């Protein structure tokens, strides 16, 4: 079991991401770029909407805003991002 707070990643945010294009080159480039972001601990391509589900771990709200605005939303393929903050975790495999 990893203590995320001790690693400086105490804030977890769940994200729904939609992208503009659906051509294979854009999708592949987006997936390779985003998968390399160290803040992302889970990255899934979904059927239907949203296109992607991400689980992000950062130090705090300031770090999340910096990640969101300068990295994720700065990617040209990104159409929409919806952030979800957990009120309470009731069950987790982590």
PDB file of C-alpha atoms in Angstrom, residues 39-88:
ATOM      1  CA  UNK A  39       0.618  12.978 -12.518  1.00  0.00           C
ATOM      2  CA  UNK A  40      -1.632  10.409 -14.194  1.00  0.00           C
ATOM      3  CA  UNK A  41      -1.962   7.150 -12.278  1.00  0.00           C
ATOM      4  CA  UNK A  42      -4.797   5.646 -14.338  1.00  0.00           C
ATOM      5  CA  UNK A  43      -5.690   6.288 -17.994  1.00  0.00           C
ATOM      6  CA  UNK A  44      -8.536   4.548 -19.831  1.00  0.00           C
ATOM      7  CA  UNK A  45     -10.077   4.930 -23.275  1.00  0.00           C
ATOM      8  CA  UNK A  46     -13.824   4.533 -22.913  1.00  0.00           C
ATOM      9  CA  UNK A  47     -16.690   3.420 -25.131  1.00  0.00           C
ATOM     10  CA  UNK A  48     -19.087   6.310 -25.716  1.00  0.00           C
ATOM     11  CA  UNK A  49     -18.691   9.521 -23.743  1.00  0.00           C
ATOM     12  CA  UNK A  50     -16.346  10.596 -22.333  1.00  0.00           C
ATOM     13  CA  UNK A  51     -13.564   9.489 -24.646  1.00  0.00           C
ATOM     14  CA  UNK A  52     -11.158   9.026 -21.736  1.00  0.00           C
ATOM     15  CA  UNK A  53     -11.166   8.568 -17.975  1.00  0.00           C
ATOM     16  CA  UNK A  54      -8.111   9.703 -16.017  1.00  0.00           C
ATOM     17  CA  UNK A  55      -7.154   9.473 -12.368  1.00  0.00           C
ATOM     18  CA  UNK A  56      -4.650  12.140 -11.396  1.00  0.00           C
ATOM     19  CA  UNK A  57      -2.632  12.489  -8.179  1.00  0.00           C
ATOM     20  CA  UNK A  58      -0.950  15.783  -7.316  1.00  0.00           C
ATOM     21  CA  UNK A  59       0.178  17.590  -4.165  1.00  0.00           C
ATOM     22  CA  UNK A  60      -2.684  20.074  -3.853  1.00  0.00           C
ATOM     23  CA  UNK A  61      -5.183  22.293  -5.685  1.00  0.00           C
ATOM     24  CA  UNK A  62      -2.455  24.654  -6.912  1.00  0.00           C
ATOM     25  CA  UNK A  63      -0.549  21.738  -8.455  1.00  0.00           C
ATOM     26  CA  UNK A  64      -3.764  20.432 -10.024  1.00  0.00           C
ATOM     27  CA  UNK A  65      -4.578  23.786 -11.607  1.00  0.00           C
ATOM     28  CA  UNK A  66      -1.050  23.981 -13.030  1.00  0.00           C
ATOM     29  CA  UNK A  67      -1.301  20.439 -14.436  1.00  0.00           C
ATOM     30  CA  UNK A  68      -4.765  21.021 -15.876  1.00  0.00           C
ATOM     31  CA  UNK A  69      -4.161  24.403 -17.505  1.00  0.00           C
ATOM     32  CA  UNK A  70      -0.588  24.066 -18.680  1.00  0.00           C
ATOM     33  CA  UNK A  71      -0.398  20.417 -19.614  1.00  0.00           C
ATOM     34  CA  UNK A  72      -3.706  18.660 -20.222  1.00  0.00           C
ATOM     35  CA  UNK A  73      -5.855  21.518 -21.510  1.00  0.00           C
ATOM     36  CA  UNK A  74      -2.853  22.824 -23.426  1.00  0.00           C
ATOM     37  CA  UNK A  75      -2.933  19.757 -25.651  1.00  0.00           C
ATOM     38  CA  UNK A  76      -4.494  20.690 -29.015  1.00  0.00           C
ATOM     39  CA  UNK A  77      -6.669  17.552 -29.181  1.00  0.00           C
ATOM     40  CA  UNK A  78      -8.538  18.303 -25.936  1.00  0.00           C
ATOM     41  CA  UNK A  79     -12.128  19.459 -26.414  1.00  0.00           C
ATOM     42  CA  UNK A  80     -13.551  19.222 -22.886  1.00  0.00           C
ATOM     43  CA  UNK A  81     -12.390  18.251 -19.410  1.00  0.00           C
ATOM     44  CA  UNK A  82     -14.639  17.640 -16.433  1.00  0.00           C
ATOM     45  CA  UNK A  83     -13.007  17.295 -13.017  1.00  0.00           C
ATOM     46  CA  UNK A  84     -14.451  15.291 -10.129  1.00  0.00           C
ATOM     47  CA  UNK A  85     -13.185  15.591  -6.561  1.00  0.00           C
ATOM     48  CA  UNK A  86     -14.008  12.815  -4.130  1.00  0.00           C
ATOM     49  CA  UNK A  87     -15.896  13.738  -0.978  1.00  0.00           C
ATOM     50  CA  UNK A  88     -15.347  10.368   0.689  1.00  0.00           C
TER      51      UNK A  88
END
